[in-house]
Amino acid sequence: MKPMQFTVNAHIAFDGDGTVNGMIASARVVAGSLLLTLTLPAGVAHEPLAGRYFLARCVEPTEWARSHDWTLSLRRPLFVAGWRPATVAAGAERWLLTSSQLEDVGVNWLAAQPVDMPINLVGPLGNGFALPSHTRQLAVVSEPARVAALLPLIHAMLDRGGRVVILLQAHNSIEPLLRDLLPLATEVHQEAPGADWRTRLQDALAWADVVATALPAGEMAGLLEAVRTARLRVERGLVHCLADARLVCGYGACLACLTPLANGRWTRACVHGPVFDLADLAVG
Ligand code: FES
């Protein structure tokens, strides 16, 4: 359904071209990820949002720049890390968006913008995580820079009275700022890559009703092996993965996000993902 036309101020509004304009409330880097708090007009989305993303334009907010400055021509994906309705003012909402791609020049540009800087977005896009109604024990498998994209799922699980174990692959201990971001009611473990990580991973996979992952592509083969060890087979519906895909256009047009499937075909992660059942992915 098309959102209601609503203007909070000139920079927090739905645009006539289907995009939405918001303003930066804060930008900070935590554990290798950008956390961008934005004020957006109310009514951007109401459905579950974990794993869904916006595409942000990286350009000065002037008419001239929007029409002529293509220095950073591609929009950059920002995953939903949180959403608080009507917390700012009537007609406005606070959103927390995140990216783990700090080495990217566009994400760097976003990270350097000041408070109250207008940002133009498309979204939320894609298919995110869904928690089956039977789920009581959620295991989250990720790394510090990517775990914020799973925060909405973690909160949803805790809200329904379930248990959450978070397993992070990291060489160093978890930054206090990241620990503050993870709900106190969760059980958090951190392990460096190696035998201890594999043991922890197998334990989490054996314990969980549902597993949500946000891992680099290079870690997927190890995940698959651990699932086979812990559960003997890859059960459909058990492990849901946020694909490490390059999200560029968000509409299935550019093919930058092509993702191989277990049936030998390819799919476009931007529209058919970016969250996939591990049983559907070609890994290795
Ligand atoms: S990002 Fe362009 S087709 Fe998926």
mmCIF file of N, CA, C and O in Angstrom, residues 139 141 167 197-208 211 222-235 238-239 278:
data_model
loop_
_atom_site.group_PDB
_atom_site.id
_atom_site.type_symbol
_atom_site.label_atom_id
_atom_site.label_comp_id
_atom_site.label_asym_id
_atom_site.label_seq_id
_atom_site.Cartn_x
_atom_site.Cartn_y
_atom_site.Cartn_z
ATOM 1 N N ALA A 139 19.095 -19.352 18.009
ATOM 2 C CA ALA A 139 20.553 -19.166 18.009
ATOM 3 C C ALA A 139 20.903 -18.176 16.904
ATOM 4 O O ALA A 139 20.468 -18.330 15.761
ATOM 5 N N VAL A 141 24.034 -16.572 14.855
ATOM 6 C CA VAL A 141 25.439 -16.857 14.545
ATOM 7 C C VAL A 141 25.937 -15.761 13.617
ATOM 8 O O VAL A 141 25.405 -15.589 12.513
ATOM 9 N N LEU A 167 26.136 -16.200 19.156
ATOM 10 C CA LEU A 167 27.496 -16.691 18.997
ATOM 11 C C LEU A 167 28.210 -15.832 17.967
ATOM 12 O O LEU A 167 27.783 -15.764 16.805
ATOM 13 N N TRP A 197 35.542 -22.511 18.158
ATOM 14 C CA TRP A 197 34.408 -21.950 17.418
ATOM 15 C C TRP A 197 33.525 -23.069 16.866
ATOM 16 O O TRP A 197 32.299 -23.029 17.024
ATOM 17 N N ARG A 198 34.134 -24.070 16.269
ATOM 18 C CA ARG A 198 33.342 -25.160 15.676
ATOM 19 C C ARG A 198 32.538 -25.891 16.749
ATOM 20 O O ARG A 198 31.378 -26.250 16.544
ATOM 21 N N THR A 199 33.153 -26.089 17.911
ATOM 22 C CA THR A 199 32.441 -26.770 18.999
ATOM 23 C C THR A 199 31.249 -25.941 19.476
ATOM 24 O O THR A 199 30.130 -26.449 19.631
ATOM 25 N N ARG A 200 31.489 -24.643 19.695
ATOM 26 C CA ARG A 200 30.402 -23.737 20.129
ATOM 27 C C ARG A 200 29.282 -23.715 19.092
ATOM 28 O O ARG A 200 28.107 -23.711 19.416
ATOM 29 N N LEU A 201 29.688 -23.650 17.818
ATOM 30 C CA LEU A 201 28.704 -23.580 16.744
ATOM 31 C C LEU A 201 27.847 -24.843 16.723
ATOM 32 O O LEU A 201 26.615 -24.774 16.623
ATOM 33 N N GLN A 202 28.475 -25.973 16.829
ATOM 34 C CA GLN A 202 27.711 -27.232 16.827
ATOM 35 C C GLN A 202 26.777 -27.309 18.028
ATOM 36 O O GLN A 202 25.632 -27.760 17.904
ATOM 37 N N ASP A 203 27.234 -26.857 19.178
ATOM 38 C CA ASP A 203 26.377 -26.851 20.375
ATOM 39 C C ASP A 203 25.155 -25.967 20.152
ATOM 40 O O ASP A 203 24.031 -26.340 20.504
ATOM 41 N N ALA A 204 25.379 -24.762 19.581
ATOM 42 C CA ALA A 204 24.261 -23.833 19.336
ATOM 43 C C ALA A 204 23.291 -24.425 18.323
ATOM 44 O O ALA A 204 22.068 -24.312 18.478
ATOM 45 N N LEU A 205 23.823 -25.066 17.296
ATOM 46 C CA LEU A 205 22.966 -25.660 16.256
ATOM 47 C C LEU A 205 22.143 -26.821 16.819
ATOM 48 O O LEU A 205 21.000 -27.033 16.412
ATOM 49 N N ALA A 206 22.721 -27.562 17.742
ATOM 50 C CA ALA A 206 21.991 -28.684 18.338
ATOM 51 C C ALA A 206 20.900 -28.201 19.294
ATOM 52 O O ALA A 206 19.852 -28.838 19.439
ATOM 53 N N TRP A 207 21.139 -27.039 19.933
ATOM 54 C CA TRP A 207 20.217 -26.515 20.957
ATOM 55 C C TRP A 207 19.002 -25.807 20.353
ATOM 56 O O TRP A 207 17.888 -25.886 20.874
ATOM 57 N N ALA A 208 19.180 -25.153 19.216
ATOM 58 C CA ALA A 208 18.185 -24.196 18.717
ATOM 59 C C ALA A 208 16.998 -24.854 18.016
ATOM 60 O O ALA A 208 17.127 -25.916 17.409
ATOM 61 N N VAL A 211 17.793 -21.075 13.701
ATOM 62 C CA VAL A 211 19.099 -20.417 13.692
ATOM 63 C C VAL A 211 19.052 -19.291 12.666
ATOM 64 O O VAL A 211 18.560 -19.473 11.548
ATOM 65 N N GLY A 222 31.834 -23.674 6.398
ATOM 66 C CA GLY A 222 32.013 -24.149 7.767
ATOM 67 C C GLY A 222 30.681 -24.284 8.490
ATOM 68 O O GLY A 222 30.469 -25.205 9.279
ATOM 69 N N LEU A 223 29.756 -23.334 8.200
ATOM 70 C CA LEU A 223 28.421 -23.411 8.796
ATOM 71 C C LEU A 223 27.704 -24.678 8.342
ATOM 72 O O LEU A 223 27.122 -25.404 9.152
ATOM 73 N N LEU A 224 27.770 -24.940 7.036
ATOM 74 C CA LEU A 224 27.096 -26.121 6.491
ATOM 75 C C LEU A 224 27.660 -27.404 7.113
ATOM 76 O O LEU A 224 26.900 -28.310 7.497
ATOM 77 N N GLU A 225 28.959 -27.451 7.228
ATOM 78 C CA GLU A 225 29.594 -28.645 7.818
ATOM 79 C C GLU A 225 29.151 -28.827 9.266
ATOM 80 O O GLU A 225 28.848 -29.934 9.718
ATOM 81 N N ALA A 226 29.078 -27.717 9.993
ATOM 82 C CA ALA A 226 28.661 -27.790 11.402
ATOM 83 C C ALA A 226 27.200 -28.244 11.519
ATOM 84 O O ALA A 226 26.850 -29.003 12.435
ATOM 85 N N VAL A 227 26.345 -27.786 10.604
ATOM 86 C CA VAL A 227 24.936 -28.219 10.636
ATOM 87 C C VAL A 227 24.861 -29.731 10.409
ATOM 88 O O VAL A 227 24.122 -30.451 11.106
ATOM 89 N N ARG A 228 25.615 -30.218 9.445
ATOM 90 C CA ARG A 228 25.598 -31.662 9.156
ATOM 91 C C ARG A 228 26.108 -32.465 10.350
ATOM 92 O O ARG A 228 25.612 -33.550 10.634
ATOM 93 N N THR A 229 27.112 -31.922 11.063
ATOM 94 C CA THR A 229 27.644 -32.634 12.229
ATOM 95 C C THR A 229 26.636 -32.616 13.382
ATOM 96 O O THR A 229 26.397 -33.643 14.027
ATOM 97 N N ALA A 230 26.032 -31.457 13.605
ATOM 98 C CA ALA A 230 25.158 -31.304 14.774
ATOM 99 C C ALA A 230 23.783 -31.926 14.564
ATOM 100 O O ALA A 230 23.171 -32.427 15.507
ATOM 101 N N ARG A 231 23.267 -31.848 13.336
ATOM 102 C CA ARG A 231 21.883 -32.277 13.090
ATOM 103 C C ARG A 231 21.792 -33.447 12.112
ATOM 104 O O ARG A 231 20.692 -33.862 11.754
ATOM 105 N N LEU A 232 22.918 -33.898 11.618
ATOM 106 C CA LEU A 232 23.041 -35.023 10.677
ATOM 107 C C LEU A 232 22.585 -34.684 9.256
ATOM 108 O O LEU A 232 23.017 -35.298 8.300
ATOM 109 N N ARG A 233 21.701 -33.712 9.108
ATOM 110 C CA ARG A 233 21.270 -33.278 7.779
ATOM 111 C C ARG A 233 20.873 -31.808 7.853
ATOM 112 O O ARG A 233 20.715 -31.267 8.947
ATOM 113 N N VAL A 234 20.689 -31.201 6.686
ATOM 114 C CA VAL A 234 20.300 -29.787 6.647
ATOM 115 C C VAL A 234 18.776 -29.728 6.590
ATOM 116 O O VAL A 234 18.172 -29.858 5.538
ATOM 117 N N GLU A 235 18.168 -29.560 7.763
ATOM 118 C CA GLU A 235 16.694 -29.530 7.830
ATOM 119 C C GLU A 235 16.179 -28.212 7.275
ATOM 120 O O GLU A 235 16.656 -27.143 7.662
ATOM 121 N N LEU A 238 15.376 -24.772 9.478
ATOM 122 C CA LEU A 238 16.199 -24.651 10.685
ATOM 123 C C LEU A 238 17.124 -23.433 10.631
ATOM 124 O O LEU A 238 17.148 -22.622 11.560
ATOM 125 N N VAL A 239 17.884 -23.295 9.546
ATOM 126 C CA VAL A 239 18.904 -22.246 9.483
ATOM 127 C C VAL A 239 18.535 -21.230 8.402
ATOM 128 O O VAL A 239 18.383 -21.582 7.226
ATOM 129 N N LEU A 278 19.079 -22.093 4.516
ATOM 130 C CA LEU A 278 20.371 -22.714 4.166
ATOM 131 C C LEU A 278 20.174 -23.895 3.231
ATOM 132 O O LEU A 278 21.016 -24.163 2.369
#
